[in-house]
Amino acid sequence: MYKLVIFLFILVNYSWASLIGANYNQRDMQILEDLQIKSSFITDYKLQKTYNNLLRKHNQNNYVRKLSDASLFVPKIKKILREEEIPSVFLYMAMAESDFTIDAKSNVKATGIWQFMSETGKHFDLNINLYVDERMDLVKSTKAATQYLKYLHKRFDKWYLAALAYNCGEGRVIEAITRATIDKYVEENPKEKNSSKIQEFRHTIYSYQRGREPFYKLNRVYKKIRKWDVSLDIDDFLRVQKNITRQYIPSESRMYIRKIIALGMMNNQSFITENDNAHLLNIGATSSVATIPVKGGLHLKSISNAVGIDYKEIKNLNKHLKLQIVPPYEKTYDIYIPYSRLARYQANKNLIKDSKYLVYIVKRGDSLHRIGNKYNISYKIIKDFNKLNTNVLSLKQKLIIPISSNKSNSSSIKLAKANTKTT
């Protein structure tokens, strides 16, 4: 009987190893290495479950479609990641965050490819106002994301922890490291379980979780336990503790890190590397998006018409321009066009009419006639440009005002900036 049990154990483990060997290769292992995750995590059951779910035919099709739809700007993202020395697998963090949708918005108002919240975006110098939301600027938001990730990596010393903190917050990862370290220390030193030091630390964590203690007190404990000789790896953070409501890492974030890994591994599968989709492997090999400085106040339609670039193309690459108007308070401002259209732009850029546009927010007592007088423009032009069916205006209604360069003045530009609002 004993020999039979041993034989079955060896058979099961051999079969498991064969399954792993058949489905994973060295490129997949490199993804784990880039995230500073131990190679044995490849056998994580929930990772394999996530991966196998993504390999279903409809998910494969969705994966190919999302990569194809984003093929114009993914090379730009890859280039920035390389320049900022961020592991290439973080491209798939953007995919996990937003499916590469430039103007993606979550139910908690996180916005853009990298799903920045408003305050975090502003912290990393992304402007959010009446004219722009640079969380939807594919270049600036990617650079902001790399700065945030580098900061998190410097703090936690592991790329996978940086990814987790990006998703669930720096404070939650600090709490997770603190709790997991104390728990493992007690496992290794059971006599310390009821020591005053451990009890004090646990009380601080408990009180912090219930809002009775400020974050700095938890952070003080975190700094102390970081000096302990306790080694943790990803399994320690992702494991589910029995009879514990608040796990080390939220379930959404545990799924999130596994999804990033699985999405990266998908790119190594035969449905990508062979046949009709092989071209997706070369996304990023050449430049695809060009950055051009344009005068403040221009409308994207003016640029599109003058240089012969399809308006839809230029609009889709510049969704950070909320009303398709370049901020009028900027002397010049960078916008994006397909790199393949750069030569045409350079040849025709002098044909762009030097007309400007600004946004006016309707105040109490305003009328189309009064606003027209303010900017020396016929109210009929304002009405036509904004496609209004009536002369009646609503309070706080936004109107686009076309103004010619010889009639624009510093007061109107200052007004546009003064009406700027953060969201």
mmCIF file of N, CA and C in Angstrom, residues 156-275:
data_model
loop_
_atom_site.group_PDB
_atom_site.id
_atom_site.type_symbol
_atom_site.label_atom_id
_atom_site.label_comp_id
_atom_site.label_asym_id
_atom_site.label_seq_id
_atom_site.Cartn_x
_atom_site.Cartn_y
_atom_site.Cartn_z
ATOM 1 N N PHE A 156 9.445 49.840 -2.281
ATOM 2 C CA PHE A 156 9.179 48.451 -1.907
ATOM 3 C C PHE A 156 10.207 47.449 -2.423
ATOM 4 N N ASP A 157 11.072 47.887 -3.340
ATOM 5 C CA ASP A 157 12.204 47.084 -3.801
ATOM 6 C C ASP A 157 11.827 45.876 -4.652
ATOM 7 N N LYS A 158 10.576 45.755 -5.026
ATOM 8 C CA LYS A 158 10.138 44.663 -5.907
ATOM 9 C C LYS A 158 9.150 45.237 -6.920
ATOM 10 N N TRP A 159 9.309 44.833 -8.192
ATOM 11 C CA TRP A 159 8.402 45.351 -9.209
ATOM 12 C C TRP A 159 6.980 44.841 -9.019
ATOM 13 N N TYR A 160 6.828 43.599 -8.545
ATOM 14 C CA TYR A 160 5.466 43.094 -8.373
ATOM 15 C C TYR A 160 4.761 43.836 -7.245
ATOM 16 N N LEU A 161 5.508 44.266 -6.226
ATOM 17 C CA LEU A 161 4.910 45.063 -5.155
ATOM 18 C C LEU A 161 4.552 46.461 -5.661
ATOM 19 N N ALA A 162 5.371 46.983 -6.570
ATOM 20 C CA ALA A 162 5.057 48.282 -7.189
ATOM 21 C C ALA A 162 3.742 48.180 -7.960
ATOM 22 N N ALA A 163 3.559 47.072 -8.695
ATOM 23 C CA ALA A 163 2.325 46.871 -9.455
ATOM 24 C C ALA A 163 1.124 46.749 -8.518
ATOM 25 N N LEU A 164 1.289 46.007 -7.430
ATOM 26 C CA LEU A 164 0.197 45.864 -6.464
ATOM 27 C C LEU A 164 -0.155 47.202 -5.828
ATOM 28 N N ALA A 165 0.875 47.978 -5.466
ATOM 29 C CA ALA A 165 0.636 49.289 -4.854
ATOM 30 C C ALA A 165 -0.034 50.236 -5.833
ATOM 31 N N TYR A 166 0.297 50.125 -7.119
ATOM 32 C CA TYR A 166 -0.335 50.953 -8.148
ATOM 33 C C TYR A 166 -1.833 50.688 -8.159
ATOM 34 N N ASN A 167 -2.216 49.441 -7.908
ATOM 35 C CA ASN A 167 -3.618 49.058 -7.982
ATOM 36 C C ASN A 167 -4.379 49.317 -6.690
ATOM 37 N N CYS A 168 -3.828 48.881 -5.558
ATOM 38 C CA CYS A 168 -4.602 48.970 -4.307
ATOM 39 C C CYS A 168 -4.127 50.079 -3.379
ATOM 40 N N GLY A 169 -3.027 50.735 -3.750
ATOM 41 C CA GLY A 169 -2.567 51.852 -2.947
ATOM 42 C C GLY A 169 -1.325 51.538 -2.134
ATOM 43 N N GLU A 170 -0.498 52.542 -2.010
ATOM 44 C CA GLU A 170 0.757 52.406 -1.265
ATOM 45 C C GLU A 170 0.499 52.019 0.187
ATOM 46 N N GLY A 171 -0.507 52.637 0.802
ATOM 47 C CA GLY A 171 -0.806 52.355 2.202
ATOM 48 C C GLY A 171 -1.219 50.920 2.428
ATOM 49 N N ARG A 172 -1.990 50.362 1.475
ATOM 50 C CA ARG A 172 -2.456 48.977 1.654
ATOM 51 C C ARG A 172 -1.287 47.997 1.553
ATOM 52 N N VAL A 173 -0.324 48.276 0.685
ATOM 53 C CA VAL A 173 0.844 47.394 0.574
ATOM 54 C C VAL A 173 1.720 47.517 1.818
ATOM 55 N N ILE A 174 1.848 48.717 2.357
ATOM 56 C CA ILE A 174 2.599 48.892 3.610
ATOM 57 C C ILE A 174 1.939 48.092 4.724
ATOM 58 N N GLU A 175 0.614 48.144 4.781
ATOM 59 C CA GLU A 175 -0.112 47.356 5.776
ATOM 60 C C GLU A 175 0.130 45.860 5.562
ATOM 61 N N ALA A 176 0.080 45.431 4.288
ATOM 62 C CA ALA A 176 0.278 44.001 3.976
ATOM 63 C C ALA A 176 1.665 43.526 4.392
ATOM 64 N N ILE A 177 2.688 44.294 4.058
ATOM 65 C CA ILE A 177 4.063 43.916 4.427
ATOM 66 C C ILE A 177 4.197 43.861 5.943
ATOM 67 N N THR A 178 3.621 44.833 6.634
ATOM 68 C CA THR A 178 3.705 44.878 8.092
ATOM 69 C C THR A 178 3.048 43.657 8.712
ATOM 70 N N ARG A 179 1.832 43.360 8.294
ATOM 71 C CA ARG A 179 1.104 42.214 8.854
ATOM 72 C C ARG A 179 1.781 40.890 8.516
ATOM 73 N N ALA A 180 2.170 40.727 7.239
ATOM 74 C CA ALA A 180 2.773 39.463 6.813
ATOM 75 C C ALA A 180 4.110 39.233 7.513
ATOM 76 N N THR A 181 4.874 40.282 7.716
ATOM 77 C CA THR A 181 6.165 40.158 8.392
ATOM 78 C C THR A 181 5.976 39.737 9.843
ATOM 79 N N ILE A 182 5.038 40.384 10.529
ATOM 80 C CA ILE A 182 4.780 40.026 11.929
ATOM 81 C C ILE A 182 4.295 38.583 12.032
ATOM 82 N N ASP A 183 3.364 38.190 11.139
ATOM 83 C CA ASP A 183 2.832 36.822 11.175
ATOM 84 C C ASP A 183 3.928 35.795 10.937
ATOM 85 N N LYS A 184 4.791 36.055 9.973
ATOM 86 C CA LYS A 184 5.851 35.100 9.670
ATOM 87 C C LYS A 184 6.894 35.081 10.788
ATOM 88 N N TYR A 185 7.171 36.224 11.367
ATOM 89 C CA TYR A 185 8.121 36.297 12.488
ATOM 90 C C TYR A 185 7.621 35.449 13.660
ATOM 91 N N VAL A 186 6.314 35.532 13.929
ATOM 92 C CA VAL A 186 5.730 34.753 15.029
ATOM 93 C C VAL A 186 5.775 33.262 14.705
ATOM 94 N N GLU A 187 5.549 32.902 13.426
ATOM 95 C CA GLU A 187 5.646 31.491 13.031
ATOM 96 C C GLU A 187 7.044 30.955 13.280
ATOM 97 N N GLU A 188 8.028 31.780 12.960
ATOM 98 C CA GLU A 188 9.427 31.352 13.128
ATOM 99 C C GLU A 188 9.904 31.486 14.571
ATOM 100 N N ASN A 189 9.229 32.317 15.344
ATOM 101 C CA ASN A 189 9.606 32.532 16.750
ATOM 102 C C ASN A 189 8.353 32.474 17.616
ATOM 103 N N PRO A 190 7.768 31.279 17.785
ATOM 104 C CA PRO A 190 6.482 31.146 18.487
ATOM 105 C C PRO A 190 6.472 31.700 19.911
ATOM 106 N N LYS A 191 7.625 31.745 20.543
ATOM 107 C CA LYS A 191 7.680 32.263 21.919
ATOM 108 C C LYS A 191 7.387 33.767 21.981
ATOM 109 N N GLU A 192 7.515 34.430 20.826
ATOM 110 C CA GLU A 192 7.295 35.878 20.776
ATOM 111 C C GLU A 192 5.831 36.250 20.534
ATOM 112 N N LYS A 193 4.988 35.231 20.364
ATOM 113 C CA LYS A 193 3.593 35.477 19.982
ATOM 114 C C LYS A 193 2.879 36.458 20.906
ATOM 115 N N ASN A 194 3.079 36.299 22.193
ATOM 116 C CA ASN A 194 2.380 37.148 23.166
ATOM 117 C C ASN A 194 3.267 38.220 23.779
ATOM 118 N N SER A 195 4.390 38.489 23.144
ATOM 119 C CA SER A 195 5.291 39.510 23.681
ATOM 120 C C SER A 195 4.614 40.890 23.598
ATOM 121 N N SER A 196 5.016 41.781 24.471
ATOM 122 C CA SER A 196 4.409 43.123 24.498
ATOM 123 C C SER A 196 4.644 43.855 23.175
ATOM 124 N N LYS A 197 5.812 43.611 22.568
ATOM 125 C CA LYS A 197 6.135 44.265 21.298
ATOM 126 C C LYS A 197 5.161 43.838 20.208
ATOM 127 N N ILE A 198 4.938 42.527 20.068
ATOM 128 C CA ILE A 198 4.028 42.019 19.045
ATOM 129 C C ILE A 198 2.596 42.482 19.320
ATOM 130 N N GLN A 199 2.180 42.440 20.554
ATOM 131 C CA GLN A 199 0.830 42.862 20.909
ATOM 132 C C GLN A 199 0.612 44.345 20.610
ATOM 133 N N GLU A 200 1.629 45.129 20.898
ATOM 134 C CA GLU A 200 1.546 46.568 20.615
ATOM 135 C C GLU A 200 1.409 46.820 19.114
ATOM 136 N N PHE A 201 2.223 46.116 18.323
ATOM 137 C CA PHE A 201 2.180 46.285 16.869
ATOM 138 C C PHE A 201 0.827 45.853 16.313
ATOM 139 N N ARG A 202 0.323 44.722 16.777
ATOM 140 C CA ARG A 202 -0.973 44.230 16.289
ATOM 141 C C ARG A 202 -2.105 45.197 16.673
ATOM 142 N N HIS A 203 -2.012 45.770 17.849
ATOM 143 C CA HIS A 203 -3.034 46.721 18.284
ATOM 144 C C HIS A 203 -3.039 47.961 17.384
ATOM 145 N N THR A 204 -1.854 48.431 17.024
ATOM 146 C CA THR A 204 -1.747 49.597 16.130
ATOM 147 C C THR A 204 -2.378 49.288 14.770
ATOM 148 N N ILE A 205 -2.086 48.092 14.241
ATOM 149 C CA ILE A 205 -2.663 47.692 12.950
ATOM 150 C C ILE A 205 -4.178 47.613 13.048
ATOM 151 N N TYR A 206 -4.658 46.988 14.112
ATOM 152 C CA TYR A 206 -6.104 46.820 14.310
ATOM 153 C C TYR A 206 -6.797 48.185 14.385
ATOM 154 N N SER A 207 -6.201 49.083 15.137
ATOM 155 C CA SER A 207 -6.787 50.418 15.301
ATOM 156 C C SER A 207 -6.734 51.204 13.991
ATOM 157 N N TYR A 208 -5.641 51.060 13.234
ATOM 158 C CA TYR A 208 -5.524 51.747 11.944
ATOM 159 C C TYR A 208 -6.600 51.259 10.980
ATOM 160 N N GLN A 209 -6.832 49.949 10.936
ATOM 161 C CA GLN A 209 -7.827 49.391 10.031
ATOM 162 C C GLN A 209 -9.231 49.922 10.315
ATOM 163 N N ARG A 210 -9.473 50.266 11.547
ATOM 164 C CA ARG A 210 -10.796 50.765 11.940
ATOM 165 C C ARG A 210 -10.859 52.280 12.035
ATOM 166 N N GLY A 211 -9.811 52.930 11.544
ATOM 167 C CA GLY A 211 -9.817 54.380 11.485
ATOM 168 C C GLY A 211 -9.560 55.082 12.795
ATOM 169 N N ARG A 212 -9.049 54.343 13.767
ATOM 170 C CA ARG A 212 -8.804 54.945 15.087
ATOM 171 C C ARG A 212 -7.380 55.480 15.230
ATOM 172 N N GLU A 213 -6.514 55.065 14.330
ATOM 173 C CA GLU A 213 -5.125 55.528 14.351
ATOM 174 C C GLU A 213 -4.756 56.089 12.979
ATOM 175 N N PRO A 214 -3.974 57.153 12.928
ATOM 176 C CA PRO A 214 -3.551 57.727 11.640
ATOM 177 C C PRO A 214 -2.517 56.848 10.950
ATOM 178 N N PHE A 215 -2.340 57.086 9.657
ATOM 179 C CA PHE A 215 -1.413 56.260 8.873
ATOM 180 C C PHE A 215 0.015 56.328 9.391
ATOM 181 N N TYR A 216 0.442 57.476 9.885
ATOM 182 C CA TYR A 216 1.851 57.606 10.275
ATOM 183 C C TYR A 216 2.226 56.622 11.388
ATOM 184 N N LYS A 217 1.248 56.225 12.218
ATOM 185 C CA LYS A 217 1.556 55.256 13.273
ATOM 186 C C LYS A 217 1.770 53.857 12.695
ATOM 187 N N LEU A 218 0.956 53.501 11.684
ATOM 188 C CA LEU A 218 1.186 52.234 10.982
ATOM 189 C C LEU A 218 2.542 52.278 10.291
ATOM 190 N N ASN A 219 2.846 53.390 9.658
ATOM 191 C CA ASN A 219 4.114 53.535 8.938
ATOM 192 C C ASN A 219 5.300 53.434 9.881
ATOM 193 N N ARG A 220 5.124 53.883 11.104
ATOM 194 C CA ARG A 220 6.188 53.783 12.103
ATOM 195 C C ARG A 220 6.477 52.315 12.427
ATOM 196 N N VAL A 221 5.407 51.513 12.547
ATOM 197 C CA VAL A 221 5.576 50.070 12.776
ATOM 198 C C VAL A 221 6.240 49.430 11.561
ATOM 199 N N TYR A 222 5.796 49.830 10.381
ATOM 200 C CA TYR A 222 6.358 49.303 9.124
ATOM 201 C C TYR A 222 7.871 49.512 9.071
ATOM 202 N N LYS A 223 8.330 50.690 9.418
ATOM 203 C CA LYS A 223 9.760 50.989 9.374
ATOM 204 C C LYS A 223 10.546 50.132 10.359
ATOM 205 N N LYS A 224 9.928 49.800 11.480
ATOM 206 C CA LYS A 224 10.605 48.952 12.474
ATOM 207 C C LYS A 224 10.708 47.505 12.013
ATOM 208 N N ILE A 225 9.596 46.972 11.498
ATOM 209 C CA ILE A 225 9.613 45.549 11.120
ATOM 210 C C ILE A 225 10.437 45.302 9.855
ATOM 211 N N ARG A 226 10.659 46.331 9.061
ATOM 212 C CA ARG A 226 11.480 46.178 7.852
ATOM 213 C C ARG A 226 12.927 45.839 8.206
ATOM 214 N N LYS A 227 13.308 46.134 9.411
ATOM 215 C CA LYS A 227 14.679 45.843 9.850
ATOM 216 C C LYS A 227 14.836 44.410 10.341
ATOM 217 N N TRP A 228 13.720 43.693 10.476
ATOM 218 C CA TRP A 228 13.788 42.316 10.931
ATOM 219 C C TRP A 228 14.305 41.416 9.819
ATOM 220 N N ASP A 229 14.884 40.322 10.199
ATOM 221 C CA ASP A 229 15.412 39.358 9.227
ATOM 222 C C ASP A 229 14.311 38.370 8.843
ATOM 223 N N VAL A 230 13.285 38.892 8.163
ATOM 224 C CA VAL A 230 12.157 38.064 7.730
ATOM 225 C C VAL A 230 12.032 38.188 6.218
ATOM 226 N N SER A 231 12.105 37.061 5.534
ATOM 227 C CA SER A 231 12.032 37.053 4.075
ATOM 228 C C SER A 231 10.612 36.728 3.613
ATOM 229 N N LEU A 232 10.073 37.593 2.744
ATOM 230 C CA LEU A 232 8.731 37.379 2.204
ATOM 231 C C LEU A 232 8.782 37.273 0.691
ATOM 232 N N ASP A 233 7.872 36.514 0.117
ATOM 233 C CA ASP A 233 7.757 36.472 -1.344
ATOM 234 C C ASP A 233 6.286 36.627 -1.718
ATOM 235 N N ILE A 234 6.000 36.561 -2.985
ATOM 236 C CA ILE A 234 4.650 36.849 -3.457
ATOM 237 C C ILE A 234 3.603 35.916 -2.860
ATOM 238 N N ASP A 235 3.975 34.644 -2.598
ATOM 239 C CA ASP A 235 3.022 33.708 -2.013
ATOM 240 C C ASP A 235 2.531 34.183 -0.653
ATOM 241 N N ASP A 236 3.420 34.800 0.108
ATOM 242 C CA ASP A 236 3.042 35.276 1.438
ATOM 243 C C ASP A 236 1.973 36.358 1.365
ATOM 244 N N PHE A 237 2.035 37.181 0.326
ATOM 245 C CA PHE A 237 1.071 38.277 0.206
ATOM 246 C C PHE A 237 -0.248 37.834 -0.417
ATOM 247 N N LEU A 238 -0.182 36.882 -1.340
ATOM 248 C CA LEU A 238 -1.381 36.490 -2.080
ATOM 249 C C LEU A 238 -2.169 35.363 -1.434
ATOM 250 N N ARG A 239 -1.561 34.692 -0.470
ATOM 251 C CA ARG A 239 -2.282 33.562 0.137
ATOM 252 C C ARG A 239 -3.512 34.082 0.884
ATOM 253 N N VAL A 240 -4.560 33.254 0.860
ATOM 254 C CA VAL A 240 -5.813 33.613 1.518
ATOM 255 C C VAL A 240 -5.828 33.008 2.913
ATOM 256 N N GLN A 241 -5.950 33.857 3.908
ATOM 257 C CA GLN A 241 -5.974 33.408 5.298
ATOM 258 C C GLN A 241 -7.388 32.998 5.696
ATOM 259 N N LYS A 242 -7.502 31.907 6.368
ATOM 260 C CA LYS A 242 -8.805 31.412 6.797
ATOM 261 C C LYS A 242 -9.355 32.275 7.931
ATOM 262 N N ASN A 243 -10.666 32.491 7.878
ATOM 263 C CA ASN A 243 -11.388 33.213 8.931
ATOM 264 C C ASN A 243 -10.893 34.647 9.133
ATOM 265 N N ILE A 244 -10.314 35.209 8.072
ATOM 266 C CA ILE A 244 -9.854 36.596 8.131
ATOM 267 C C ILE A 244 -10.631 37.389 7.069
ATOM 268 N N THR A 245 -11.328 38.416 7.487
ATOM 269 C CA THR A 245 -12.114 39.219 6.537
ATOM 270 C C THR A 245 -11.211 40.081 5.675
ATOM 271 N N ARG A 246 -10.279 40.791 6.308
ATOM 272 C CA ARG A 246 -9.377 41.695 5.572
ATOM 273 C C ARG A 246 -8.075 40.953 5.300
ATOM 274 N N GLN A 247 -7.924 40.483 4.066
ATOM 275 C CA GLN A 247 -6.713 39.775 3.677
ATOM 276 C C GLN A 247 -5.549 40.766 3.535
ATOM 277 N N TYR A 248 -4.342 40.217 3.401
ATOM 278 C CA TYR A 248 -3.182 41.093 3.217
ATOM 279 C C TYR A 248 -3.401 42.028 2.018
ATOM 280 N N ILE A 249 -3.786 41.422 0.907
ATOM 281 C CA ILE A 249 -4.015 42.159 -0.347
ATOM 282 C C ILE A 249 -5.463 41.930 -0.768
ATOM 283 N N PRO A 250 -6.182 42.971 -1.199
ATOM 284 C CA PRO A 250 -7.578 42.782 -1.634
ATOM 285 C C PRO A 250 -7.681 41.763 -2.777
ATOM 286 N N SER A 251 -8.820 41.091 -2.858
ATOM 287 C CA SER A 251 -9.011 40.054 -3.879
ATOM 288 C C SER A 251 -8.839 40.617 -5.284
ATOM 289 N N GLU A 252 -9.312 41.835 -5.520
ATOM 290 C CA GLU A 252 -9.182 42.451 -6.840
ATOM 291 C C GLU A 252 -7.709 42.609 -7.227
ATOM 292 N N SER A 253 -6.874 42.978 -6.264
ATOM 293 C CA SER A 253 -5.453 43.182 -6.545
ATOM 294 C C SER A 253 -4.712 41.857 -6.694
ATOM 295 N N ARG A 254 -5.153 40.841 -5.973
ATOM 296 C CA ARG A 254 -4.552 39.515 -6.150
ATOM 297 C C ARG A 254 -4.821 39.008 -7.562
ATOM 298 N N MET A 255 -6.033 39.264 -8.045
ATOM 299 C CA MET A 255 -6.377 38.875 -9.412
ATOM 300 C C MET A 255 -5.621 39.733 -10.422
ATOM 301 N N TYR A 256 -5.431 40.990 -10.079
ATOM 302 C CA TYR A 256 -4.783 41.977 -10.952
ATOM 303 C C TYR A 256 -3.356 41.576 -11.298
ATOM 304 N N ILE A 257 -2.549 41.206 -10.312
ATOM 305 C CA ILE A 257 -1.153 40.859 -10.587
ATOM 306 C C ILE A 257 -1.077 39.579 -11.406
ATOM 307 N N ARG A 258 -1.977 38.644 -11.138
ATOM 308 C CA ARG A 258 -2.002 37.407 -11.929
ATOM 309 C C ARG A 258 -2.432 37.702 -13.365
ATOM 310 N N LYS A 259 -3.325 38.651 -13.532
ATOM 311 C CA LYS A 259 -3.790 38.997 -14.878
ATOM 312 C C LYS A 259 -2.673 39.641 -15.688
ATOM 313 N N ILE A 260 -1.886 40.502 -15.066
ATOM 314 C CA ILE A 260 -0.756 41.125 -15.766
ATOM 315 C C ILE A 260 0.204 40.055 -16.272
ATOM 316 N N ILE A 261 0.531 39.114 -15.395
ATOM 317 C CA ILE A 261 1.448 38.028 -15.775
ATOM 318 C C ILE A 261 0.848 37.217 -16.922
ATOM 319 N N ALA A 262 -0.424 36.842 -16.792
ATOM 320 C CA ALA A 262 -1.076 36.007 -17.801
ATOM 321 C C ALA A 262 -1.170 36.731 -19.143
ATOM 322 N N LEU A 263 -1.476 38.039 -19.124
ATOM 323 C CA LEU A 263 -1.560 38.808 -20.376
ATOM 324 C C LEU A 263 -0.201 38.864 -21.067
ATOM 325 N N GLY A 264 0.865 38.998 -20.265
ATOM 326 C CA GLY A 264 2.208 38.979 -20.840
ATOM 327 C C GLY A 264 2.536 37.633 -21.464
ATOM 328 N N MET A 265 2.139 36.562 -20.795
ATOM 329 C CA MET A 265 2.398 35.214 -21.306
ATOM 330 C C MET A 265 1.590 34.927 -22.564
ATOM 331 N N MET A 266 0.431 35.539 -22.685
ATOM 332 C CA MET A 266 -0.406 35.342 -23.875
ATOM 333 C C MET A 266 0.356 35.729 -25.138
ATOM 334 N N ASN A 267 1.208 36.725 -25.032
ATOM 335 C CA ASN A 267 1.941 37.207 -26.202
ATOM 336 C C ASN A 267 2.948 36.187 -26.714
ATOM 337 N N ASN A 268 3.209 35.141 -25.920
ATOM 338 C CA ASN A 268 4.140 34.086 -26.329
ATOM 339 C C ASN A 268 3.423 32.879 -26.921
ATOM 340 N N GLN A 269 2.112 32.917 -26.979
ATOM 341 C CA GLN A 269 1.348 31.777 -27.458
ATOM 342 C C GLN A 269 1.331 31.709 -28.994
ATOM 343 N N SER A 270 1.082 30.535 -29.511
ATOM 344 C CA SER A 270 1.146 30.300 -30.956
ATOM 345 C C SER A 270 0.111 31.117 -31.728
ATOM 346 N N PHE A 271 -1.041 31.439 -31.100
ATOM 347 C CA PHE A 271 -2.041 32.213 -31.831
ATOM 348 C C PHE A 271 -1.547 33.641 -32.109
ATOM 349 N N ILE A 272 -0.490 34.069 -31.393
ATOM 350 C CA ILE A 272 0.142 35.361 -31.654
ATOM 351 C C ILE A 272 1.386 35.188 -32.519
ATOM 352 N N THR A 273 2.198 34.202 -32.200
ATOM 353 C CA THR A 273 3.504 34.054 -32.857
ATOM 354 C C THR A 273 3.416 33.472 -34.260
ATOM 355 N N GLU A 274 2.265 32.936 -34.626
ATOM 356 C CA GLU A 274 2.136 32.299 -35.932
ATOM 357 C C GLU A 274 0.991 32.922 -36.743
ATOM 358 N N ASN A 275 1.001 32.617 -38.004
ATOM 359 C CA ASN A 275 -0.105 32.947 -38.919
ATOM 360 C C ASN A 275 -0.402 34.439 -39.001
#
